[in-house]
Protein backbone atom coordinates (compact mmCIF):
# COMPACT_ATOMS: atom_id res chain seq x y z
CA MET A 1 9.99 4.97 14.77
CA LYS A 2 7.82 2.95 12.43
CA PRO A 3 4.19 1.80 12.26
CA TYR A 4 3.12 -1.61 13.54
CA THR A 5 3.19 -3.52 10.26
CA ILE A 6 1.10 -6.52 9.20
CA VAL A 7 1.55 -8.24 5.84
CA PHE A 8 -1.65 -9.80 4.49
CA SER A 9 -1.64 -12.20 1.55
CA THR A 10 -3.69 -15.06 0.12
CA MET A 11 -1.68 -17.74 -1.66
CA SER A 12 -1.92 -21.14 -3.28
CA VAL A 13 -0.75 -24.25 -1.43
CA ASP A 14 2.58 -23.93 -3.26
CA GLY A 15 3.11 -20.33 -2.18
CA ARG A 16 1.97 -18.43 -5.29
CA ILE A 17 -0.18 -15.30 -5.39
CA ALA A 18 -0.76 -15.39 -9.17
CA THR A 19 -0.11 -17.62 -12.16
CA GLU A 20 2.30 -16.62 -14.91
CA THR A 21 -0.72 -15.43 -16.92
CA GLY A 22 -1.98 -13.23 -14.09
CA PHE A 23 -4.81 -15.35 -12.66
CA SER A 24 -5.04 -14.51 -8.95
CA LYS A 25 -8.55 -15.32 -7.73
CA LEU A 26 -7.63 -17.07 -4.50
CA SER A 27 -9.85 -15.61 -1.78
CA CYS A 28 -13.18 -16.82 -0.43
CA GLU A 29 -15.80 -14.59 1.20
CA GLU A 30 -14.52 -15.04 4.76
CA ASP A 31 -11.00 -14.23 3.59
CA PHE A 32 -12.25 -11.04 1.92
CA GLU A 33 -13.98 -10.08 5.17
CA LEU A 34 -10.74 -10.56 7.13
CA GLN A 35 -8.86 -8.50 4.56
CA HIS A 36 -11.33 -5.62 4.78
CA ARG A 37 -11.45 -5.68 8.58
CA LEU A 38 -7.67 -5.35 8.57
CA ARG A 39 -7.93 -2.43 6.13
CA ALA A 40 -10.39 -0.79 8.52
CA TRP A 41 -7.90 -1.30 11.38
CA ALA A 42 -5.01 0.20 9.43
CA ASP A 43 -4.12 3.86 9.12
CA ALA A 44 -2.55 3.07 5.73
CA VAL A 45 -2.41 0.21 3.23
CA LEU A 46 0.78 -0.24 1.20
CA VAL A 47 1.48 -2.06 -2.07
CA GLY A 48 4.37 -2.22 -4.51
CA ALA A 49 4.30 -0.53 -7.91
CA ASN A 50 3.83 -3.75 -9.90
CA THR A 51 0.84 -4.78 -7.78
CA ALA A 52 -0.67 -1.32 -8.14
CA ILE A 53 -0.31 -1.38 -11.94
CA LYS A 54 -1.40 -4.99 -12.54
CA ASP A 55 -4.32 -5.11 -10.11
CA ASP A 56 -5.34 -1.42 -9.88
CA PRO A 57 -6.81 -2.06 -6.41
CA SER A 58 -8.97 0.53 -4.68
CA LEU A 59 -7.60 -0.51 -1.24
CA THR A 60 -10.82 0.74 0.35
CA VAL A 61 -13.00 -0.78 3.08
CA ARG A 62 -16.11 -2.38 1.59
CA ARG A 63 -16.78 -5.66 3.43
CA ALA A 64 -16.34 -4.22 6.92
CA VAL A 65 -17.32 -1.17 8.95
CA GLY A 66 -14.64 1.49 9.18
CA ARG A 67 -12.94 4.39 7.49
CA ASN A 68 -10.80 4.10 4.41
CA PRO A 69 -7.05 4.15 5.07
CA LEU A 70 -4.36 6.09 3.28
CA ARG A 71 -3.31 4.24 0.12
CA VAL A 72 0.45 4.00 -0.32
CA VAL A 73 2.54 2.68 -3.21
CA ILE A 74 6.30 2.04 -3.27
CA ASP A 75 7.50 3.24 -6.67
CA ALA A 76 11.20 3.97 -7.18
CA ALA A 77 10.76 4.74 -10.90
CA LEU A 78 7.50 6.73 -10.65
CA LYS A 79 5.91 4.45 -13.21
CA VAL A 80 2.44 4.13 -11.68
CA PRO A 81 -0.24 6.18 -13.47
CA PRO A 82 -1.69 8.97 -11.31
CA THR A 83 -5.13 7.87 -12.55
CA LEU A 84 -5.11 4.59 -10.59
CA GLU A 85 -8.22 3.77 -8.58
CA MET A 86 -6.27 4.01 -5.31
CA PHE A 87 -5.64 7.70 -6.04
CA SER A 88 -9.26 8.53 -6.89
CA VAL A 89 -9.84 10.38 -3.60
CA PRO A 90 -7.62 13.49 -3.27
CA GLY A 91 -5.54 13.53 -0.09
CA LYS A 92 -5.75 9.76 0.38
CA GLY A 93 -2.91 8.69 -1.93
CA VAL A 94 0.80 8.54 -1.14
CA ILE A 95 3.72 7.58 -3.38
CA ILE A 96 7.09 6.70 -1.88
CA THR A 97 9.91 7.13 -4.38
CA THR A 98 13.62 7.96 -4.42
CA GLU A 99 15.48 11.22 -3.93
CA ASP A 100 16.66 10.97 -7.56
CA GLN A 101 13.26 11.88 -9.01
CA SER A 102 12.87 15.38 -10.43
CA ASP A 103 10.44 17.98 -9.13
CA ASP A 104 8.80 18.09 -12.56
CA LYS A 105 8.06 14.37 -12.49
CA ILE A 106 6.78 14.53 -8.93
CA SER A 107 4.50 17.47 -9.76
CA ILE A 108 2.46 15.18 -12.04
CA TYR A 109 1.28 13.46 -8.86
CA THR A 110 1.13 16.36 -6.41
CA GLU A 111 -1.08 18.35 -8.80
CA ARG A 112 -3.65 15.56 -8.39
CA GLY A 113 -3.54 15.70 -4.60
CA ILE A 114 -1.16 12.73 -4.23
CA SER A 115 1.51 13.11 -1.54
CA VAL A 116 5.05 12.13 -2.53
CA ILE A 117 7.74 10.98 -0.10
CA ARG A 118 11.38 10.73 -1.13
CA ALA A 119 13.32 7.99 0.66
CA GLY A 120 16.68 6.66 -0.50
CA GLU A 121 18.76 6.98 -3.64
CA GLY A 122 18.55 4.51 -6.53
CA SER A 123 16.08 2.33 -4.66
CA VAL A 124 13.54 3.12 -1.98
CA ASP A 125 14.94 2.93 1.55
CA LEU A 126 12.11 1.03 3.21
CA ARG A 127 13.19 1.93 6.74
CA LYS A 128 13.13 5.65 5.87
CA ALA A 129 9.84 5.13 4.05
CA LEU A 130 8.10 3.64 7.07
CA SER A 131 9.63 6.28 9.33
CA ALA A 132 8.18 8.97 7.05
CA LEU A 133 4.76 7.32 7.22
CA PHE A 134 5.04 7.27 11.01
CA ASP A 135 5.79 11.01 10.94
CA MET A 136 2.58 11.45 8.89
CA GLY A 137 0.60 9.86 11.72
CA VAL A 138 0.50 6.27 10.44
CA ARG A 139 0.70 3.98 13.46
CA ARG A 140 -0.83 0.83 11.93
CA LEU A 141 0.26 -0.29 8.47
CA MET A 142 -1.18 -3.09 6.35
CA VAL A 143 0.90 -4.42 3.44
CA GLU A 144 -0.86 -6.22 0.57
CA GLY A 145 2.14 -7.17 -1.55
CA GLY A 146 3.47 -7.92 -3.89
CA GLY A 147 6.15 -10.50 -3.31
CA THR A 148 9.12 -8.19 -3.85
CA THR A 149 7.77 -5.57 -1.44
CA THR A 150 7.05 -8.22 1.20
CA TYR A 151 10.56 -9.63 0.79
CA GLY A 152 12.16 -6.22 1.21
CA LEU A 153 10.22 -5.43 4.37
CA LEU A 154 11.05 -8.82 5.91
CA ARG A 155 14.71 -8.46 4.89
CA ASP A 156 14.92 -5.10 6.64
CA GLY A 157 13.19 -6.32 9.81
CA LEU A 158 10.14 -4.09 9.36
CA VAL A 159 7.30 -6.65 9.54
CA ASP A 160 5.63 -7.39 12.88
CA GLU A 161 3.06 -9.97 11.77
CA LEU A 162 2.49 -12.12 8.69
CA TRP A 163 -1.13 -13.06 7.92
CA LEU A 164 -1.35 -15.75 5.26
CA THR A 165 -4.45 -17.45 3.92
CA VAL A 166 -3.73 -20.71 2.10
CA SER A 167 -6.20 -21.37 -0.72
CA PRO A 168 -6.94 -25.02 -1.67
CA ILE A 169 -5.35 -24.78 -5.11
CA ILE A 170 -1.94 -25.47 -6.66
CA PHE A 171 -0.51 -23.18 -9.35
CA GLY A 172 2.78 -24.94 -10.11
CA MET A 173 4.27 -21.74 -11.55
CA GLY A 174 3.70 -18.05 -11.01
CA VAL A 175 4.40 -15.13 -8.72
CA GLN A 176 5.74 -16.05 -5.29
CA VAL A 177 4.21 -14.63 -2.13
CA ILE A 178 7.73 -13.67 -0.98
CA ASN A 179 9.99 -12.93 -3.92
CA GLY A 180 13.64 -12.02 -3.30
CA ASN A 181 17.07 -12.39 -4.83
CA ALA A 182 18.89 -13.83 -1.81
CA SER A 183 18.20 -16.26 1.01
CA LEU A 184 16.00 -14.88 3.75
CA LEU A 185 16.04 -16.80 7.02
CA ARG A 186 13.33 -15.60 9.38
CA GLY A 187 11.84 -17.61 12.20
CA LEU A 188 8.09 -17.42 12.77
CA TYR A 189 5.84 -18.29 15.68
CA LEU A 190 2.20 -19.21 15.17
CA LYS A 191 -0.24 -16.82 16.83
CA SER A 192 -3.48 -18.31 15.52
CA LEU A 193 -4.96 -20.68 12.95
CA ARG A 194 -8.46 -20.63 11.51
CA VAL A 195 -10.26 -22.61 8.81
CA LEU A 196 -12.27 -20.42 6.43
CA CYS A 197 -15.06 -21.35 4.01
CA GLY A 198 -14.56 -25.05 4.72
CA GLY A 199 -11.17 -25.35 3.01
CA TRP A 200 -9.06 -22.20 3.24
CA VAL A 201 -6.59 -21.95 6.16
CA HIS A 202 -5.78 -18.57 7.70
CA LEU A 203 -2.47 -18.41 9.58
CA ARG A 204 -1.18 -15.54 11.69
CA TYR A 205 2.51 -15.47 12.48
CA GLY A 206 4.76 -13.26 14.53
CA ILE A 207 8.28 -12.68 13.21
CA ILE A 208 11.43 -13.62 15.12
CA TYR A 209 14.33 -11.25 14.42
């Protein structure tokens, strides 16, 4: 079993979530409100290690009414600092890593009240990871990137909906919203479309597997 999983991302018209220099201010106020309402809906919010390190997001609910979800990071190498903002509340942080990691390395996180899940060898087994979250009581999962994490979840057939907001800007180069190393053919069906802030377009897709 796995949680119902929604990927949320805001991207440029050419499918980028950040420039090569790290600029990533793409959202408008209505988009932020949608993002935070989805966080309030979710039992947990998940990001990849690179996103956690580069953005240091709190992943809390601030522009909506609701409780804060669990904050989860996929980190095969255990490279994320335990001092990240997302881990600031004891008992609310989860790291998913591999079975190769030593108890000593894991204790750096558990001593700070961060739960650690081992799933897979060499790389994180995303199917096992989501199953472990389900066993922890997570029924609704929001994914906020980055591109490699989104690719892996789509590749493994673990995404139920894809929510994309297209910002009226072109980057030309930068980080892709879905970033993989092999072709990924997935059909989508449009569930809804909404114009935000007079120029942003919010699209909600279901995934065809």
